[in-house]
Short mmCIF file of C-alpha atoms and ligand atoms in Angstrom, two decimals:
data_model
loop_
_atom_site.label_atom_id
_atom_site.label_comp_id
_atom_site.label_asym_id
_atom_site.label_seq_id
_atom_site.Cartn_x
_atom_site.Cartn_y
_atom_site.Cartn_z
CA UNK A 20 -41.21 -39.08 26.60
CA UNK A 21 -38.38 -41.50 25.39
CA UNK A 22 -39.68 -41.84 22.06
CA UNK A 23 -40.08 -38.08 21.80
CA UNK A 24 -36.47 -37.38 23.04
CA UNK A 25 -35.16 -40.05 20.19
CA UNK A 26 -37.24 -38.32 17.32
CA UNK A 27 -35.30 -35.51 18.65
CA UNK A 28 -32.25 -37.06 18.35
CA UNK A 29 -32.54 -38.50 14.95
CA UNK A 30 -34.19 -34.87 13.98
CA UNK A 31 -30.36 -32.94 15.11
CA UNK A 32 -28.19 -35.69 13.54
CA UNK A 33 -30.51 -35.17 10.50
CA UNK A 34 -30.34 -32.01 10.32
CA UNK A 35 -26.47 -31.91 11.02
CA UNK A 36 -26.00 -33.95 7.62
CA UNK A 37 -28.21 -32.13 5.78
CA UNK A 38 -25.58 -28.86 6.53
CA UNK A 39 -22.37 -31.01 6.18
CA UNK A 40 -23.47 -33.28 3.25
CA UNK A 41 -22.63 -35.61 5.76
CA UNK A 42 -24.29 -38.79 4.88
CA UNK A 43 -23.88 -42.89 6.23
CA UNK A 44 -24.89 -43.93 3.15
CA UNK A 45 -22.65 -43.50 -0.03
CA UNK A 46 -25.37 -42.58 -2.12
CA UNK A 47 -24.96 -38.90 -2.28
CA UNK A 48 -23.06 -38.49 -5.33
CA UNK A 49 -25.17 -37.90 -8.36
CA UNK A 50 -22.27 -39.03 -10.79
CA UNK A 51 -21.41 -42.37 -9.29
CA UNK A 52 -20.43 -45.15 -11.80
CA UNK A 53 -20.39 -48.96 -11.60
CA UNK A 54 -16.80 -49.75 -12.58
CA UNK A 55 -15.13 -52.98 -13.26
CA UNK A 56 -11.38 -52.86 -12.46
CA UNK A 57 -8.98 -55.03 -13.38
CA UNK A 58 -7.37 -56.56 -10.03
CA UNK A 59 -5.72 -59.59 -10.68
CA UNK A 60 -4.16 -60.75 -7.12
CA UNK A 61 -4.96 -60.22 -3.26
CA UNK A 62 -2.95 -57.41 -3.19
CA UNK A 63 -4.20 -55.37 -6.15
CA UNK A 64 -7.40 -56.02 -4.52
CA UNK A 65 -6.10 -54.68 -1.38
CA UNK A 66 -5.07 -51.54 -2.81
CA UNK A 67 -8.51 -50.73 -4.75
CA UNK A 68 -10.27 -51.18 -1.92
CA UNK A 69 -7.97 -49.01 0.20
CA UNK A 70 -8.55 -46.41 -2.83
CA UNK A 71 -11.89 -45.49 -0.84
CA UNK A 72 -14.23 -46.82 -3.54
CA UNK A 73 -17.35 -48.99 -2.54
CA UNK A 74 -16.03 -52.87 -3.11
CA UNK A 75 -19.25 -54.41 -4.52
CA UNK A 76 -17.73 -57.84 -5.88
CA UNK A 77 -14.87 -59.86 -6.75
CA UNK A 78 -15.27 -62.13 -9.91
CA UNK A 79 -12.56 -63.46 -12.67
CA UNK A 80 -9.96 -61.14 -11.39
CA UNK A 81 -11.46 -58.04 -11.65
CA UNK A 82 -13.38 -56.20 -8.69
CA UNK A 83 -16.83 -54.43 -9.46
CA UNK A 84 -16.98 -50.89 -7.77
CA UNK A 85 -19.08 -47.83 -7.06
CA UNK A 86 -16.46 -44.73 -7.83
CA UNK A 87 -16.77 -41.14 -8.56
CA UNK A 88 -15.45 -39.92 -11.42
CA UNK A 89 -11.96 -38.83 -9.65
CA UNK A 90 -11.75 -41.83 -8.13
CA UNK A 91 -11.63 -43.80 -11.27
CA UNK A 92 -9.40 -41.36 -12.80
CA UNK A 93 -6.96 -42.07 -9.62
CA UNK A 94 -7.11 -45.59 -10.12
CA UNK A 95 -6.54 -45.59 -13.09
CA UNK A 96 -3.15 -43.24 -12.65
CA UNK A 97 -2.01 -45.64 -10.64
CA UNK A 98 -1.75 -48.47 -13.29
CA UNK A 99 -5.33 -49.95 -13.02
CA UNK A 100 -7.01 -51.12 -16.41
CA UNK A 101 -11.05 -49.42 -15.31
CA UNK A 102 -13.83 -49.97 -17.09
CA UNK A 103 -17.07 -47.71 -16.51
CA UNK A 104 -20.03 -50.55 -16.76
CA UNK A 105 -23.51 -48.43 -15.78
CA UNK A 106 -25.06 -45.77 -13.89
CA UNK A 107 -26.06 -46.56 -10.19
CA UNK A 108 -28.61 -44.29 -9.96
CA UNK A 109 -30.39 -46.13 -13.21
CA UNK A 110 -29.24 -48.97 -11.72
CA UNK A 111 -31.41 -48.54 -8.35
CA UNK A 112 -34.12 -47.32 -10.27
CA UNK A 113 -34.59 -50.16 -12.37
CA UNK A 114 -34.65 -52.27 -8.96
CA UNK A 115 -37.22 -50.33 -7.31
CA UNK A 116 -40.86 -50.34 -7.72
CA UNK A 117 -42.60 -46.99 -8.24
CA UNK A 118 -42.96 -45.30 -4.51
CA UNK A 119 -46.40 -44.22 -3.40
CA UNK A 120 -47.67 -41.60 -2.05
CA UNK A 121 -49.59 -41.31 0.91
CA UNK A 122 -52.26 -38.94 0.99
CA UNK A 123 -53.65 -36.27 -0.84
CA UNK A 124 -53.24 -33.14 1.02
CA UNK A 125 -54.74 -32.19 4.04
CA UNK A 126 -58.61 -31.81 3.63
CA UNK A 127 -58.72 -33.86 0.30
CA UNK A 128 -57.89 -36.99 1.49
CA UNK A 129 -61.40 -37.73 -0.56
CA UNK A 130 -59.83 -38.46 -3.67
CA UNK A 131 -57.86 -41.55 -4.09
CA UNK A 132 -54.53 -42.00 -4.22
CA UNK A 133 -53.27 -44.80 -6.99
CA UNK A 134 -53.06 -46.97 -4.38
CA UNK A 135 -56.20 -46.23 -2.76
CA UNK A 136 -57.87 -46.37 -6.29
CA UNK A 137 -56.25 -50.22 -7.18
CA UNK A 138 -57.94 -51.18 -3.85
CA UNK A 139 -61.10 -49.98 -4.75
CA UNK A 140 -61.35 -51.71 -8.00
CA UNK A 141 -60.08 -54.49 -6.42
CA UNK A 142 -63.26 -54.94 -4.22
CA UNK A 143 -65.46 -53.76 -6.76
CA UNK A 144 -64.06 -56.84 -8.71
CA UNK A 145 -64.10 -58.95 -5.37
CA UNK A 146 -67.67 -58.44 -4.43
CA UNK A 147 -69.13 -58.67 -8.10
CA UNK A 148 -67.26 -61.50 -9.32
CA UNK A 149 -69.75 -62.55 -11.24
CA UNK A 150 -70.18 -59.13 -13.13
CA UNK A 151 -66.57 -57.30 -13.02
CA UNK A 152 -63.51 -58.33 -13.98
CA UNK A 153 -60.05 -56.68 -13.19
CA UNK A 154 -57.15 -56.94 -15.59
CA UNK A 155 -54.77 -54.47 -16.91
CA UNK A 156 -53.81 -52.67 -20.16
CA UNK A 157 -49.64 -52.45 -19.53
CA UNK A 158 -47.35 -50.55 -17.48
CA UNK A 159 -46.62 -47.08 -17.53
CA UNK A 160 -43.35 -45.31 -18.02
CA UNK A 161 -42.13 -45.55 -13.99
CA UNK A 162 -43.77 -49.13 -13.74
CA UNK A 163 -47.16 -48.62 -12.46
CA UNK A 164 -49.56 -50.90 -13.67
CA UNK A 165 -52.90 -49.10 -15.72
CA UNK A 166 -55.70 -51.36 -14.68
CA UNK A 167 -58.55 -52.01 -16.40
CA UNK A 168 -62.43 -52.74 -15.44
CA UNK A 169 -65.06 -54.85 -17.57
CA UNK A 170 -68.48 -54.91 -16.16
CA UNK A 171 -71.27 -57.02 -17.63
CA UNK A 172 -73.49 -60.16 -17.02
CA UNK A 173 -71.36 -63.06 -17.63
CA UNK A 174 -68.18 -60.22 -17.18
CA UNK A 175 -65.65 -63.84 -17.69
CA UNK A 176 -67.24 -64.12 -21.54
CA UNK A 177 -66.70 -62.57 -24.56
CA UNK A 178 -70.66 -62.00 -25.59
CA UNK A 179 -71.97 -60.56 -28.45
CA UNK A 180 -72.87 -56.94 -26.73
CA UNK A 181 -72.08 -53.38 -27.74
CA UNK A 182 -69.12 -52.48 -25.88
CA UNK A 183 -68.50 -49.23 -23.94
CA UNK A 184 -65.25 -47.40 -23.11
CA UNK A 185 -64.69 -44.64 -20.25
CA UNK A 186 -61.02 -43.42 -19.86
CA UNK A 187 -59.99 -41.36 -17.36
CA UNK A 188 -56.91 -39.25 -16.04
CA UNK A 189 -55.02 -38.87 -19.35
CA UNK A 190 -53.60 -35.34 -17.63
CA UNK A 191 -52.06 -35.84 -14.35
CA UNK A 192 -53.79 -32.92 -11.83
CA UNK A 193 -57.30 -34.19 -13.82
CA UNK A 194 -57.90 -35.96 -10.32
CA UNK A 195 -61.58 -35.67 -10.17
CA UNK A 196 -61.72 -37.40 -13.31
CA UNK A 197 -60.31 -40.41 -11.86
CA UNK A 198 -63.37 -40.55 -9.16
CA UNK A 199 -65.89 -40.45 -12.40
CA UNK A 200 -64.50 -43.41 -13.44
CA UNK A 201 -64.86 -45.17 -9.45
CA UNK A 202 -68.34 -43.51 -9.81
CA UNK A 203 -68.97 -45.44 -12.94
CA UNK A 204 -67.46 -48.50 -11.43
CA UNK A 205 -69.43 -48.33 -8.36
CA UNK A 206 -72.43 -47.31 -9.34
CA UNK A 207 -72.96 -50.32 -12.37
CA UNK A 208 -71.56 -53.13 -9.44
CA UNK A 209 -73.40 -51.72 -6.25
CA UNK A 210 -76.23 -51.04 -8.55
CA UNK A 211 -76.83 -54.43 -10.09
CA UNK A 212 -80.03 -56.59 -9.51
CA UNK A 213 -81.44 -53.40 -6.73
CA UNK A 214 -81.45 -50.17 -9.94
CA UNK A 215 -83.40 -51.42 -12.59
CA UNK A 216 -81.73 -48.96 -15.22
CA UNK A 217 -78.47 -50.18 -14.03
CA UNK A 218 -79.43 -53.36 -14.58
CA UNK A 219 -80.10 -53.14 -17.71
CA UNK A 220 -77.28 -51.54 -18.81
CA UNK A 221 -75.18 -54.18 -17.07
CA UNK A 222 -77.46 -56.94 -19.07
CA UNK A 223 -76.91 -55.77 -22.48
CA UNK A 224 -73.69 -53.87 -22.54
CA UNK A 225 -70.21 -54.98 -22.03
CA UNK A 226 -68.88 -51.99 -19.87
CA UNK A 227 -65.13 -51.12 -19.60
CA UNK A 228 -63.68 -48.55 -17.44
CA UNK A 229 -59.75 -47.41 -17.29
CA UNK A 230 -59.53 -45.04 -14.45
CA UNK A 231 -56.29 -43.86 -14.98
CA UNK A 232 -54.45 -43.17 -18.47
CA UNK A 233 -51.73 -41.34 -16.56
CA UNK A 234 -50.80 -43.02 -12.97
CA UNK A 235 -47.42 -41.45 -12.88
CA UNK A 236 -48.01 -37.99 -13.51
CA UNK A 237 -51.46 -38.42 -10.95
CA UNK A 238 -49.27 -39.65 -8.49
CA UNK A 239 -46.13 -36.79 -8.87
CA UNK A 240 -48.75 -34.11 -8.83
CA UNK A 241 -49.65 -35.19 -5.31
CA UNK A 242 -46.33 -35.79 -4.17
CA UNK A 243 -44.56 -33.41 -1.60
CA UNK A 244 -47.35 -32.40 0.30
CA UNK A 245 -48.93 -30.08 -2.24
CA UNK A 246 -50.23 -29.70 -5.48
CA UNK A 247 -47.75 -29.41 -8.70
CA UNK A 248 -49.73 -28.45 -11.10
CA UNK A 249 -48.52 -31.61 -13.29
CA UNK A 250 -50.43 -32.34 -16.63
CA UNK A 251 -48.31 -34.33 -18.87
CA UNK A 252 -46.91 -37.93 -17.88
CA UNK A 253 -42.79 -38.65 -16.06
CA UNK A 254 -41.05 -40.17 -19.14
CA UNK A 255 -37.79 -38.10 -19.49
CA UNK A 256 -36.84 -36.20 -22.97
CA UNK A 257 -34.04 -35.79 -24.80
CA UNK A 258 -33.43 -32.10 -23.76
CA UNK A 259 -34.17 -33.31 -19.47
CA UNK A 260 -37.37 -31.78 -19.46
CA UNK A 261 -40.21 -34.44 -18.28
CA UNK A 262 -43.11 -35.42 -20.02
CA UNK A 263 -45.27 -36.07 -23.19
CA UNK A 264 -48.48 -34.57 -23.38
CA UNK A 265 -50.58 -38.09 -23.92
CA UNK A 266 -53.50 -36.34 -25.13
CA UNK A 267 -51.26 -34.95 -28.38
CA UNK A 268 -49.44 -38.56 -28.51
CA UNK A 269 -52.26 -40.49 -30.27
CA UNK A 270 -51.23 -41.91 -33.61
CA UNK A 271 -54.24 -40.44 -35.67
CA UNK A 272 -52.87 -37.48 -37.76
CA UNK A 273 -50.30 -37.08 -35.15
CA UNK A 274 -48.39 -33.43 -35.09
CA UNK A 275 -50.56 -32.57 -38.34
CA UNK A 276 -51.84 -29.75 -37.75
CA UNK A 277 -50.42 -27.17 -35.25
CA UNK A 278 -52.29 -28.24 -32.47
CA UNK A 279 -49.31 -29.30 -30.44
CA UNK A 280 -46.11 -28.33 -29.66
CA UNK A 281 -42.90 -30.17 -30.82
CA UNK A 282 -40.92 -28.40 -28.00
CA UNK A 283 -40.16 -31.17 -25.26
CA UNK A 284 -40.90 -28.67 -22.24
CA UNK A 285 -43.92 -27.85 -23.89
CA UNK A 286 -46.73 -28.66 -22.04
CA UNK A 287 -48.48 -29.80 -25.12
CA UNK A 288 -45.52 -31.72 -26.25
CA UNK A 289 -46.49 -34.36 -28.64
CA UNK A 290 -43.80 -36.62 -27.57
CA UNK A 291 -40.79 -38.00 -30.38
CA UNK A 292 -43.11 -39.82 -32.32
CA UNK A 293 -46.92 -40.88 -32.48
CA UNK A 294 -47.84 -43.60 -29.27
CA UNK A 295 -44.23 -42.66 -28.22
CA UNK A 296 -45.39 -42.46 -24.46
CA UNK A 297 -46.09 -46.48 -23.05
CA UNK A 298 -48.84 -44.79 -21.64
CA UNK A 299 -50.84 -44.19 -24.96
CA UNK A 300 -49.17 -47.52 -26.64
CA UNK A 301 -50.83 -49.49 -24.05
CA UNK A 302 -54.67 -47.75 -24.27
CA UNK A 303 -53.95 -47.97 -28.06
CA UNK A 304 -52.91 -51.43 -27.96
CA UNK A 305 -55.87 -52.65 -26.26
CA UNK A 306 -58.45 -50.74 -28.29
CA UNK A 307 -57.12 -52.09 -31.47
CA UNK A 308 -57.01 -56.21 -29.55
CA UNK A 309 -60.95 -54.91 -29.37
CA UNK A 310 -61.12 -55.47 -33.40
CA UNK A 311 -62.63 -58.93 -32.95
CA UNK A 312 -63.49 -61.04 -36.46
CA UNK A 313 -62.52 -57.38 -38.57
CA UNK A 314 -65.36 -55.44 -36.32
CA UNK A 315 -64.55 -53.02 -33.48
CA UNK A 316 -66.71 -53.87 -30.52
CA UNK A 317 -66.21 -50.94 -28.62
CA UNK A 318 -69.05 -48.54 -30.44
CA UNK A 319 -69.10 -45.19 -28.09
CA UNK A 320 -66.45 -44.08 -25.47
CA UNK A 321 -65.79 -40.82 -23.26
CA UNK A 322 -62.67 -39.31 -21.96
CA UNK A 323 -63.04 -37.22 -19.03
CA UNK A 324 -60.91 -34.35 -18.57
CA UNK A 325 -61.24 -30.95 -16.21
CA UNK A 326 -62.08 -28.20 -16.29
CA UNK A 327 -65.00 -26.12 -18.33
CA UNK A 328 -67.81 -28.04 -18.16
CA UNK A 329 -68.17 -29.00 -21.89
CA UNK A 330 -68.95 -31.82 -24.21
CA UNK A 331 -67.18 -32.23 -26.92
CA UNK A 332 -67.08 -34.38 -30.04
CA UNK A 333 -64.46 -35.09 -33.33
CA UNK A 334 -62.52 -33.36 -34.94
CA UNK A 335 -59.98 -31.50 -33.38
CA UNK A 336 -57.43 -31.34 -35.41
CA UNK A 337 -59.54 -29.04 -38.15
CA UNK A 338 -62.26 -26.46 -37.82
CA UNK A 339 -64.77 -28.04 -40.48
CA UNK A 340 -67.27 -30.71 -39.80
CA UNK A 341 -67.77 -32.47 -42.61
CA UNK A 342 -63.60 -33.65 -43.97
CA UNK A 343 -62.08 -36.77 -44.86
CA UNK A 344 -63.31 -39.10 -42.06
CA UNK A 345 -66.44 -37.64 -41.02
CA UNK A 346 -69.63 -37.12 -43.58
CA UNK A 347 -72.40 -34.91 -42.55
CA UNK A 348 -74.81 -38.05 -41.52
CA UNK A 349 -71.64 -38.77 -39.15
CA UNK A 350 -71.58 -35.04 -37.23
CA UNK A 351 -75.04 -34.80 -37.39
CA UNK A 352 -75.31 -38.13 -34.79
CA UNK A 353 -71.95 -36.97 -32.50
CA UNK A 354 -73.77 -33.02 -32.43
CA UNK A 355 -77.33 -35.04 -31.65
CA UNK A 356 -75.67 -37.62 -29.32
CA UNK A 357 -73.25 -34.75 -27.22
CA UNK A 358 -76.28 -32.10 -27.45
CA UNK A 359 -78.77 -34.52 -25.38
CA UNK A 360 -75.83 -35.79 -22.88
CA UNK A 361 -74.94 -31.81 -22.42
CA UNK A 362 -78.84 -30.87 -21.62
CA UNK A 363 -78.72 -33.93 -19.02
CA UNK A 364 -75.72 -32.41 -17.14
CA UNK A 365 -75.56 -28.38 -17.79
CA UNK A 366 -72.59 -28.61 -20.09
CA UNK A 367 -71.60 -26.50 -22.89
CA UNK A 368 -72.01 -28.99 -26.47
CA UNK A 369 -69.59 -28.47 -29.41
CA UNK A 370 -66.93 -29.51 -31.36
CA UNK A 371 -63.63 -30.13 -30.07
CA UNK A 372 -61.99 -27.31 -32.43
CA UNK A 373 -64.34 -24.49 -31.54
CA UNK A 374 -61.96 -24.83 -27.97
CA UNK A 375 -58.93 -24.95 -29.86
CA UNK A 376 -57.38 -26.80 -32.58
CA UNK A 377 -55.51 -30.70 -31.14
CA UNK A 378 -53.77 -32.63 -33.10
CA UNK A 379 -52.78 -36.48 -31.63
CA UNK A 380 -55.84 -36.72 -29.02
CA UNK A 381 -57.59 -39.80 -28.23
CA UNK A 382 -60.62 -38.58 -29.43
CA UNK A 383 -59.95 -38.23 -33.01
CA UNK A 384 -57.72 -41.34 -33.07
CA UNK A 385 -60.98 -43.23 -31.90
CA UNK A 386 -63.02 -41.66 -34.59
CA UNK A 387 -60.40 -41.36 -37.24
CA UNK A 388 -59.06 -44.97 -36.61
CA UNK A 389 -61.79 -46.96 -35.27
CA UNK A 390 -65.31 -44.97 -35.82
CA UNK A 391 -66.16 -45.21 -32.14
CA UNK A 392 -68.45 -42.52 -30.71
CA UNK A 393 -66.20 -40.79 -29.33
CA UNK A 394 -66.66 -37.64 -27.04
CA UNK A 395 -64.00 -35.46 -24.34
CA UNK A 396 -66.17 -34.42 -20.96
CA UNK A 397 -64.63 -31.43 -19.24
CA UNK A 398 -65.60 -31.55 -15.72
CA UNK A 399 -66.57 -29.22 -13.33
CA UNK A 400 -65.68 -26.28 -12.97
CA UNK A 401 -66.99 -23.91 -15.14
CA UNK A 402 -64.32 -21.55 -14.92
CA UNK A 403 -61.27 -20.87 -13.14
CA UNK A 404 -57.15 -20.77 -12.50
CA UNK A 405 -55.19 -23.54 -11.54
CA UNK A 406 -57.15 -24.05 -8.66
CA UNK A 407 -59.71 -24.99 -11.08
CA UNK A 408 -58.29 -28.71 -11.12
CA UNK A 409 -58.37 -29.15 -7.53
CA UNK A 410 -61.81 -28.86 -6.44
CA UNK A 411 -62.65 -29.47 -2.60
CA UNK A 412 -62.96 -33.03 -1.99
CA UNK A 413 -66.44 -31.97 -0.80
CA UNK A 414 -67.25 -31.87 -4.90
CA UNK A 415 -66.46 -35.40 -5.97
CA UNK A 416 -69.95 -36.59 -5.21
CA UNK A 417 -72.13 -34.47 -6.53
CA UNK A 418 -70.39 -33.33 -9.84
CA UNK A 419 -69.61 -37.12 -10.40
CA UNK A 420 -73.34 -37.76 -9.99
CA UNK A 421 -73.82 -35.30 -12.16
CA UNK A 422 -72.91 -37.32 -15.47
CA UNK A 423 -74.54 -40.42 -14.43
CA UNK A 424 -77.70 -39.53 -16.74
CA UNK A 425 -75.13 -38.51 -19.53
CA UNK A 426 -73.18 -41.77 -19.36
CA UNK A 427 -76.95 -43.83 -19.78
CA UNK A 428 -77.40 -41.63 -22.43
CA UNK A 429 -73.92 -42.86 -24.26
CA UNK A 430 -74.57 -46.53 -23.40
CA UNK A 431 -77.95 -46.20 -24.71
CA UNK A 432 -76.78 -44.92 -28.01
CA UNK A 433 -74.48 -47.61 -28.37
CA UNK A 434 -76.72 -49.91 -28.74
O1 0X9 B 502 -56.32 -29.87 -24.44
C1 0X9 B 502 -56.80 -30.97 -24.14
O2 0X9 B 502 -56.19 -32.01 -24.26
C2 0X9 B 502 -58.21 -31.03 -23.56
N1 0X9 B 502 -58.41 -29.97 -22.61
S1 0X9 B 502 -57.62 -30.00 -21.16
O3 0X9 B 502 -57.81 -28.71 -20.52
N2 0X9 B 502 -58.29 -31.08 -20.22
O4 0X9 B 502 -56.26 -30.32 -21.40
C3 0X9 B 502 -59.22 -30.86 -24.67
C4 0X9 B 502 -59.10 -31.88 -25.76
C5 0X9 B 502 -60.25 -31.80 -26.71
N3 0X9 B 502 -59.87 -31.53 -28.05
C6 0X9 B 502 -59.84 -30.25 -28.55
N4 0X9 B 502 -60.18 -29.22 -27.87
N5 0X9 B 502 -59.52 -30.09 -29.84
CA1 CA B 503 -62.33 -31.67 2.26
CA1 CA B 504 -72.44 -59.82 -20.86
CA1 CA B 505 -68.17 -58.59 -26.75
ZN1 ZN B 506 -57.24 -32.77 -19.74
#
């Protein structure tokens, strides 16, 4: 009963500030500078900090303060020499980690959070030492670290396998992309030494997995209780629209041909300039640090996207199959390769322009730049609106499951 009458407390004077602007802290004022003014005795001092402004600091005769734009303006009327040295809003920012969110909402608490997805590659590295290693590819624009999975006998060294690459969660409300990479995860740790096929792949393959391409926009699309409908990732643009659309961002023919939009509140913006978003730098970055000796080790890869159910292979950025970059020996192995992982899971096989013309995705920068296999997965479901990227928790394991015979297929061909 006490507690409850407290809550109910806090609740009134809560609401009460909310209608008066009424706040204890001073951090209501969206235009708050840091200022440095020029105070060279006690009683200068005195008088700035009677002014009203927030006294941070005294140093070399000057006092550093949080001031609103009047308030500076006063200051300096009344004789003060003001300087305007940052932004205090930038200035907390910079101090504070990324927050995280709780919980998916109610009834798909299923899916994990970033949080909840760190942990679980955590243990998966934990309880396989000997077969997974956990390391990380960079940071993303708000901080948030993109890790990164290797799975193989001997996971510690550097051995002379094929190498495979599964990327998940370049678009933000992609979510049950993000548990295909856990599933992948999972299923070659748990699996090793009791699955024979498993086994095997885990043997003679060097597996990575990097769950999440775009943490920030994942974690603002569950943020507030409900869905957002967020695709691209939270790095501000020139015009204060948010986002780059990472999946037009790649450097390979980037913007060439109208398959992306150079409008920043696009939602296929392409970003200011190829690898412009930290996001794709840092998956770039460590494909290329994969060139080992002048050879690429990573030979096939998927990205997994939602929704259509469809497999899909190079190019996108042009309708013809045979072009500068691909000869017809070339197709003919990505249409044989996508054809038999499509028949194992009930997609729809093709290439990537017979959806629509991209320009800047990952797919054509691997092919294009590094002639890795590469293919775009588009989940379940089949068809739908918006709701179409939030499936019922209920889904994850059986349309996860679902791909497991596709991605043997894919590590097979690697070989
Ligand atoms: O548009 C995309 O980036 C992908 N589809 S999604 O609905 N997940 O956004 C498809 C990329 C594959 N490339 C082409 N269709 N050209
Ligand atoms: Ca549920
Ligand atoms: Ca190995
Ligand atoms: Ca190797
Ligand atoms: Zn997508």
């Amino acid at each position: 009963m006490r507690t409850r009458r407290r809550l109910a407390l806090v609740a009134v004077v809560g609401a009460l500030a909310l209608v008066t602007g009424w706040s204890a802290s001073a951090q209501e004022s969206p235009d708050r500078g840091l200022y440095r003014v020029t105070a060279a005795d006690a009683e200068a001092r005195t008088e700035v900090a009677r002014s009203g402004v927030d006294v941070l600091g005294v140093r070399g005769g000057a006092v550093e303060v949080v001031a609103s734009p009047a308030q500076a303006s006063a200051l300096r009327a009344r004789g003060f020499d003001v300087e305007l040295t940052g932004d205090v809003a930038a200035a907390l920012t910079s101090r504070s980690g990324p927050r995280s969110v709780a919980d998916f909402p109610a009834g798909d608490e299923g899916y994990h959070t970033y949080d909840e997805m760190v942990a679980e590659l955590r243990a998966a590295a934990d309880e396989h030492a000997e077969i997974a290693s956990l390391s990380s590819v960079g940071s993303s624009y708000e901080g948030r670290d993109m890790p990164i999975v290797k799975i193989s006998d001997n996971a510690a060294t550097d051995e002379d396998e094929p190498e495979v690459l599964f990327t998940c969660t370049m678009h933000a409300r992609e979510h049950l992309t993000t548990e295909m990479c856990l599933r992948i995860v999972n299923r070659f740790t748990d699996g090793y030494g009791s699955d024979e096929t498993v086994t095997g792949f885990v043997d003679t393959r060097e597996i990575w997995v990097i769950p999440s391409q775009n943490p920030d926009g994942a974690e603002f699309d569950i943020s507030g209780g409900e869905y957002q409908g967020w695709r691209k990732n939270r790095q501000p643009n020139e015009d204060g629209s948010v986002g780059t659309d990472l999946n037009r961002n790649f450097s390979y023919k980037w913007g060439c041909c109208g398959g992306s939009s150079g409008t920043p509140s696009a939602e296929t913006y392409r970003g200011a300039s190829a690898a412009s978003a930290p996001e794709v730098t840092n998956v770039q970055n460590w494909v290329n640090s994969r060139v080992v000796g002048g050879e690429q080790q990573i030979t096939a890869h998927i990205d997994f996207h939602t929704f259509s159910e469809l497999v899909l292979w190079p190019f996108g950025h042009t309708n013809d199959q045979v072009t500068e970059g691909m000869t017809e020996e070339e197709y003919a192995r990505f249409e044989d390769v996508g054809t038999r992982m499509a028949e194992s899971n009930g997609y729809t096989p093709g290439q990537s322009s017979s959806l629509y013309i991209t320009d800047g995705d990952i797919n054509d920068w691997m092919w294009g730049t590094h002639k890795v296999l590469s293919f775009c997965f588009e989940m379940y479901p089949a068809s739908g609106g918006i709701d179409g990227f939030y499936p019922p928790d209920e889904e994850i394991g059986p349309q996860t499951a679902r791909n497991d015979a596709a991605v043997d297929i894919l590590l097979t061909n690697a070989g």
